[in-house]
Short mmCIF file of C-alpha atoms in Angstrom, two decimals:
data_model
loop_
_atom_site.label_atom_id
_atom_site.label_comp_id
_atom_site.label_asym_id
_atom_site.label_seq_id
_atom_site.Cartn_x
_atom_site.Cartn_y
_atom_site.Cartn_z
CA UNK V 658 156.73 140.02 33.52
CA UNK V 659 156.37 136.43 34.51
CA UNK V 660 158.26 133.79 33.40
CA UNK V 661 155.23 132.38 31.37
CA UNK V 662 154.75 135.78 29.76
CA UNK V 663 158.63 135.89 29.09
CA UNK V 664 158.45 131.92 27.46
CA UNK V 665 155.31 133.05 25.47
CA UNK V 666 156.33 136.40 24.57
CA UNK V 667 159.78 135.19 23.39
CA UNK V 668 157.68 132.23 21.01
CA UNK V 669 156.30 135.13 19.53
CA UNK V 670 158.79 136.90 18.72
CA UNK V 671 161.02 133.94 17.29
CA UNK V 672 157.93 133.21 14.73
CA UNK V 673 157.78 137.06 13.72
CA UNK V 674 154.51 137.30 15.24
CA UNK V 675 152.75 140.23 16.29
CA UNK V 676 150.15 140.88 18.99
CA UNK V 677 147.41 141.64 16.01
CA UNK V 678 148.68 138.33 14.74
CA UNK V 679 148.09 136.49 17.82
CA UNK V 680 144.10 137.94 17.99
CA UNK V 681 143.51 137.25 14.72
CA UNK V 682 144.99 133.35 15.04
CA UNK V 683 143.21 132.74 18.53
CA UNK V 684 140.08 135.29 18.45
CA UNK V 685 141.46 136.66 22.12
CA UNK V 686 141.27 140.39 22.52
CA UNK V 687 144.35 142.39 22.80
CA UNK V 688 143.95 143.69 26.18
CA UNK V 689 143.94 139.73 27.26
CA UNK V 690 147.01 138.67 25.45
CA UNK V 691 148.95 141.75 27.00
CA UNK V 692 148.06 140.73 30.52
CA UNK V 693 149.20 137.19 29.83
CA UNK V 694 152.63 138.65 28.91
CA UNK V 695 152.60 140.76 31.72
CA UNK V 696 151.21 138.28 34.09
CA UNK V 697 148.55 140.64 35.28
CA UNK V 698 145.60 138.12 35.63
CA UNK V 699 143.26 140.22 37.03
CA UNK V 700 142.07 141.76 33.84
CA UNK V 701 140.76 138.21 33.44
CA UNK V 702 137.19 137.66 33.23
CA UNK V 703 137.95 134.52 35.65
CA UNK V 704 139.87 131.31 36.10
CA UNK V 705 138.37 129.24 33.48
CA UNK V 706 139.45 132.15 31.08
CA UNK V 707 143.14 132.44 32.13
CA UNK V 708 143.41 128.76 31.52
CA UNK V 709 141.86 128.64 28.24
CA UNK V 710 143.73 131.97 27.03
CA UNK V 711 147.24 130.64 27.82
CA UNK V 712 146.15 127.14 26.47
CA UNK V 713 145.46 129.12 23.18
CA UNK V 714 148.18 131.42 23.11
CA UNK V 715 150.82 128.55 23.52
CA UNK V 716 149.25 126.63 20.39
CA UNK V 717 149.27 129.59 18.21
CA UNK V 718 153.22 130.16 18.79
CA UNK V 719 154.04 126.34 18.56
CA UNK V 720 154.32 125.14 22.24
CA UNK V 721 152.34 122.44 24.24
CA UNK V 722 149.49 124.64 26.42
CA UNK V 723 148.50 121.64 28.78
CA UNK V 724 152.51 121.28 29.51
CA UNK V 725 152.99 125.06 29.81
CA UNK V 726 149.89 124.96 32.45
CA UNK V 727 151.40 122.06 34.21
CA UNK V 728 154.91 123.65 34.06
CA UNK V 729 153.56 127.30 35.70
CA UNK V 730 151.25 126.21 37.91
CA UNK V 731 151.99 128.12 40.63
CA UNK V 732 152.00 131.55 38.59
CA UNK V 733 148.07 130.85 37.25
CA UNK V 734 145.23 131.73 39.61
CA UNK V 735 143.55 128.35 40.36
CA UNK V 736 139.35 128.26 40.93
CA UNK V 737 138.35 127.89 43.97
CA UNK V 738 135.91 124.94 44.54
CA UNK V 739 132.28 125.83 46.03
CA UNK V 740 129.51 124.04 46.12
CA UNK V 741 126.46 125.77 44.16
CA UNK V 742 123.14 124.77 44.82
CA UNK V 743 121.09 122.43 42.01
CA UNK V 744 119.53 124.42 38.97
CA UNK V 745 115.77 124.46 39.11
CA UNK V 746 114.34 123.61 35.47
CA UNK V 747 110.81 125.23 35.63
CA UNK V 748 108.05 124.28 33.28
CA UNK V 749 106.77 126.76 30.81
CA UNK V 750 103.37 126.86 29.05
CA UNK V 751 104.88 126.20 25.69
CA UNK V 752 106.81 123.05 26.56
CA UNK V 753 107.43 120.05 28.68
CA UNK V 754 109.85 120.75 31.49
CA UNK V 755 111.26 119.74 35.27
CA UNK V 756 111.43 121.15 38.18
CA UNK V 757 114.56 119.70 40.31
CA UNK V 758 113.10 119.67 43.58
CA UNK V 759 110.01 118.80 45.58
CA UNK V 760 107.88 121.86 45.23
CA UNK V 761 106.04 120.42 42.32
CA UNK V 762 104.44 117.44 44.61
CA UNK V 763 102.63 119.92 46.71
CA UNK V 764 101.32 121.77 43.65
CA UNK V 765 99.86 118.47 42.29
CA UNK V 766 98.18 117.66 45.77
CA UNK V 767 96.31 120.75 45.86
CA UNK V 768 95.55 121.24 42.30
CA UNK V 769 92.71 118.97 42.66
CA UNK V 770 91.37 120.74 45.46
CA UNK V 771 91.81 124.30 43.44
CA UNK V 772 89.44 122.87 40.82
CA UNK V 773 86.66 121.95 42.83
CA UNK V 774 86.33 125.15 44.31
CA UNK V 775 86.54 126.94 40.99
CA UNK V 776 83.80 124.72 39.91
CA UNK V 777 81.52 125.58 43.10
CA UNK V 778 82.30 129.28 42.50
CA UNK V 779 81.18 129.36 39.16
CA UNK V 780 77.71 127.16 39.87
CA UNK V 781 76.92 129.59 42.82
CA UNK V 782 77.59 132.76 39.95
CA UNK V 783 75.34 131.21 37.05
CA UNK V 784 72.75 130.38 39.93
CA UNK V 785 72.54 134.06 41.26
CA UNK V 786 72.69 135.39 37.69
CA UNK V 787 69.47 132.95 36.39
CA UNK V 788 67.78 134.04 39.77
CA UNK V 789 68.48 137.76 38.92
CA UNK V 790 66.71 137.51 35.23
CA UNK V 791 63.66 135.21 36.41
CA UNK V 792 60.18 137.20 34.90
CA UNK V 793 58.18 138.98 37.45
CA UNK V 794 54.27 137.95 37.14
CA UNK V 795 51.91 141.23 37.01
CA UNK V 796 49.50 141.33 39.85
CA UNK V 797 46.14 140.19 38.98
CA UNK V 798 42.95 141.71 40.27
CA UNK V 799 39.69 139.72 40.84
CA UNK V 800 37.05 141.26 38.73
CA UNK V 801 37.28 144.01 36.52
CA UNK V 802 40.01 144.70 34.15
CA UNK V 803 43.24 143.09 34.85
CA UNK V 804 45.79 145.60 34.79
CA UNK V 805 49.43 144.73 33.78
CA UNK V 806 52.17 146.68 35.26
CA UNK V 807 55.50 146.79 33.54
CA UNK V 808 58.63 148.31 35.45
CA UNK V 809 60.93 149.90 33.60
CA UNK V 810 64.82 150.20 34.91
CA UNK V 811 66.55 153.78 34.51
CA UNK V 812 69.48 152.49 32.36
CA UNK V 813 72.91 153.14 34.42
CA UNK V 814 74.55 156.22 33.35
CA UNK V 815 77.81 155.53 31.90
CA UNK V 816 80.89 156.14 33.50
CA UNK V 817 82.28 159.44 33.43
CA UNK V 818 85.09 159.59 30.46
CA UNK V 819 87.17 161.04 33.23
CA UNK V 820 87.46 157.99 34.89
CA UNK V 821 88.34 156.02 32.03
CA UNK V 822 91.01 158.44 30.87
CA UNK V 823 92.39 158.06 34.86
CA UNK V 824 92.33 153.90 34.44
CA UNK V 825 94.26 153.91 31.12
CA UNK V 826 96.66 156.30 32.50
CA UNK V 827 97.08 154.59 35.05
CA UNK V 828 97.79 151.22 33.41
CA UNK V 829 100.09 153.49 31.29
CA UNK V 830 102.49 154.42 34.66
CA UNK V 831 102.16 150.91 35.95
CA UNK V 832 103.70 149.46 32.55
CA UNK V 833 106.20 152.36 32.18
CA UNK V 834 107.00 151.55 35.76
CA UNK V 835 108.44 147.89 34.99
CA UNK V 836 112.18 147.71 34.72
CA UNK V 837 113.12 146.19 31.28
CA UNK V 838 116.78 144.69 31.59
CA UNK V 839 118.83 144.78 28.50
CA UNK V 840 121.23 142.07 28.54
CA UNK V 841 124.46 142.26 26.43
CA UNK V 842 126.11 138.86 25.48
CA UNK V 843 129.60 139.52 23.77
CA UNK V 844 131.64 136.82 22.39
CA UNK V 845 135.16 137.02 23.73
CA UNK V 846 137.08 134.34 21.60
CA UNK V 847 136.91 130.54 21.01
CA UNK V 848 139.22 127.44 20.17
CA UNK V 849 137.70 124.27 18.97
CA UNK V 850 135.20 123.29 20.90
CA UNK V 851 135.27 125.92 23.28
CA UNK V 852 133.28 129.51 22.58
CA UNK V 853 133.85 132.41 25.13
CA UNK V 854 131.27 135.26 26.21
CA UNK V 855 130.57 137.92 28.53
CA UNK V 856 127.23 138.60 29.69
CA UNK V 857 126.33 142.03 31.22
CA UNK V 858 123.65 144.04 32.18
CA UNK V 859 121.31 141.75 34.00
CA UNK V 860 120.48 140.80 37.84
CA UNK V 861 119.42 137.39 36.95
CA UNK V 862 120.49 135.11 34.33
CA UNK V 863 117.60 132.48 33.18
CA UNK V 864 118.83 129.81 30.37
CA UNK V 865 116.21 128.61 27.89
CA UNK V 866 117.50 125.70 26.07
CA UNK V 867 115.39 124.26 22.90
CA UNK V 868 115.94 121.05 21.76
CA UNK V 869 114.85 119.65 18.34
CA UNK V 870 116.74 116.36 18.70
CA UNK V 871 118.58 114.16 21.06
CA UNK V 872 121.73 115.96 22.84
CA UNK V 873 123.70 115.34 26.04
CA UNK V 874 123.37 118.47 28.31
CA UNK V 875 125.41 119.27 31.11
CA UNK V 876 125.62 122.72 33.60
CA UNK V 877 128.87 123.04 35.38
CA UNK V 878 129.92 126.19 37.63
CA UNK V 879 133.56 127.93 37.84
CA UNK V 880 134.76 125.37 40.50
CA UNK V 881 133.56 122.21 38.01
CA UNK V 882 130.64 121.19 39.97
CA UNK V 883 127.60 120.12 37.57
CA UNK V 884 124.31 121.74 38.48
CA UNK V 885 122.23 119.90 37.11
CA UNK V 886 120.99 116.65 39.46
CA UNK V 887 122.63 114.88 36.57
CA UNK V 888 123.81 115.65 33.26
CA UNK V 889 121.99 113.34 30.60
CA UNK V 890 120.64 112.89 27.06
CA UNK V 891 117.42 115.54 26.16
CA UNK V 892 115.37 114.90 23.53
CA UNK V 893 112.51 116.74 21.10
CA UNK V 894 110.08 115.45 23.70
CA UNK V 895 111.54 117.53 26.66
CA UNK V 896 110.84 120.48 24.11
CA UNK V 897 112.28 123.58 25.82
CA UNK V 898 113.73 123.56 29.18
CA UNK V 899 114.61 126.72 31.43
CA UNK V 900 117.04 126.81 34.07
CA UNK V 901 117.69 129.71 36.61
CA UNK V 902 121.50 130.52 37.51
CA UNK V 903 121.91 130.90 41.12
CA UNK V 904 124.70 134.07 41.09
CA UNK V 905 127.03 136.12 38.63
CA UNK V 906 130.08 133.97 37.97
CA UNK V 907 131.59 131.74 35.11
CA UNK V 908 129.36 128.51 33.86
CA UNK V 909 130.20 126.05 31.23
CA UNK V 910 127.12 124.88 29.24
CA UNK V 911 128.62 121.55 27.41
CA UNK V 912 125.93 120.37 24.54
CA UNK V 913 126.39 117.25 22.20
CA UNK V 914 124.58 118.10 19.33
CA UNK V 915 124.62 121.95 18.87
CA UNK V 916 122.81 121.86 15.70
CA UNK V 917 119.76 120.28 17.73
CA UNK V 918 119.74 122.81 20.42
CA UNK V 919 118.77 126.78 20.79
CA UNK V 920 120.12 128.53 23.82
CA UNK V 921 118.48 131.85 25.09
CA UNK V 922 119.55 133.92 27.65
CA UNK V 923 116.83 135.91 29.03
CA UNK V 924 115.05 135.47 25.37
CA UNK V 925 117.83 136.64 23.74
CA UNK V 926 119.52 134.29 21.45
CA UNK V 927 123.09 133.07 21.85
CA UNK V 928 125.00 132.74 18.46
CA UNK V 929 127.36 129.84 18.04
CA UNK V 930 128.87 127.56 15.59
CA UNK V 931 126.35 124.85 15.08
CA UNK V 932 128.25 121.54 13.89
CA UNK V 933 127.50 117.85 14.79
CA UNK V 934 130.04 117.86 17.17
CA UNK V 935 130.00 118.58 20.93
CA UNK V 936 130.27 122.28 22.18
CA UNK V 937 131.23 123.74 25.47
CA UNK V 938 129.90 127.56 26.14
CA UNK V 939 131.20 129.31 28.96
CA UNK V 940 129.59 132.67 30.15
CA UNK V 941 130.88 135.28 32.14
CA UNK V 942 128.42 136.77 33.93
CA UNK V 943 128.48 140.02 35.74
CA UNK V 944 126.06 142.31 37.15
CA UNK V 945 128.44 146.07 36.47
#
């Protein structure tokens, strides 16, 4: 048992509180509380969780969480600062979005050429169809009766039913072959402005954030690096903005007005307290 864990357990015992009582007060799972008392931080999802859970535990037993973190900082694992690439916010058909990079400029340059090419193709197609439908003048013989020859075209045979069934079977097989990831979002605790979630079952994570009013937005990785080009205030005119997280890990999403913001992870809604004050959402994303 670590010195920090022994001190927390002693404070809990002096207040006649059990692990179940601490779990009810802090909403932290018992296995994490046991890990804090025993100094087993490997069971924690990440460095952000270790510090946040210790602070919540200390506050629950009457100790000052920040002072304990500073006093026993040598026992607590520190987050390794790594540089993460900035997120790209892509534009969707349902809303206005932003791309944090230079790829959009190239698309805008070639977009007029694409429109011109499509227009030319459409004109050629219309001309071809009209030429095929032009009436054929019947031949006229000099003298005698005029003979009108009407050519009839045999109807094209209908495609065999076997081909249609084969096409339908192929389409069904292609649809079934596409894997569908089932995302799991599990709340693991909350304290004040902080809410914690485990995100599992997905290989890629897309944050879809919809704004119905003005709200500050910031997205940081486990090292505290801001992943947006710059954190700023988004408005209802921004609509829905998508962000693709670079790799599994712990991320913090901070919104100033959670009551004006809806967050989806891979089209699955994230449930959280929607008050008028700021909210920090910590997502621990693993692929296992």
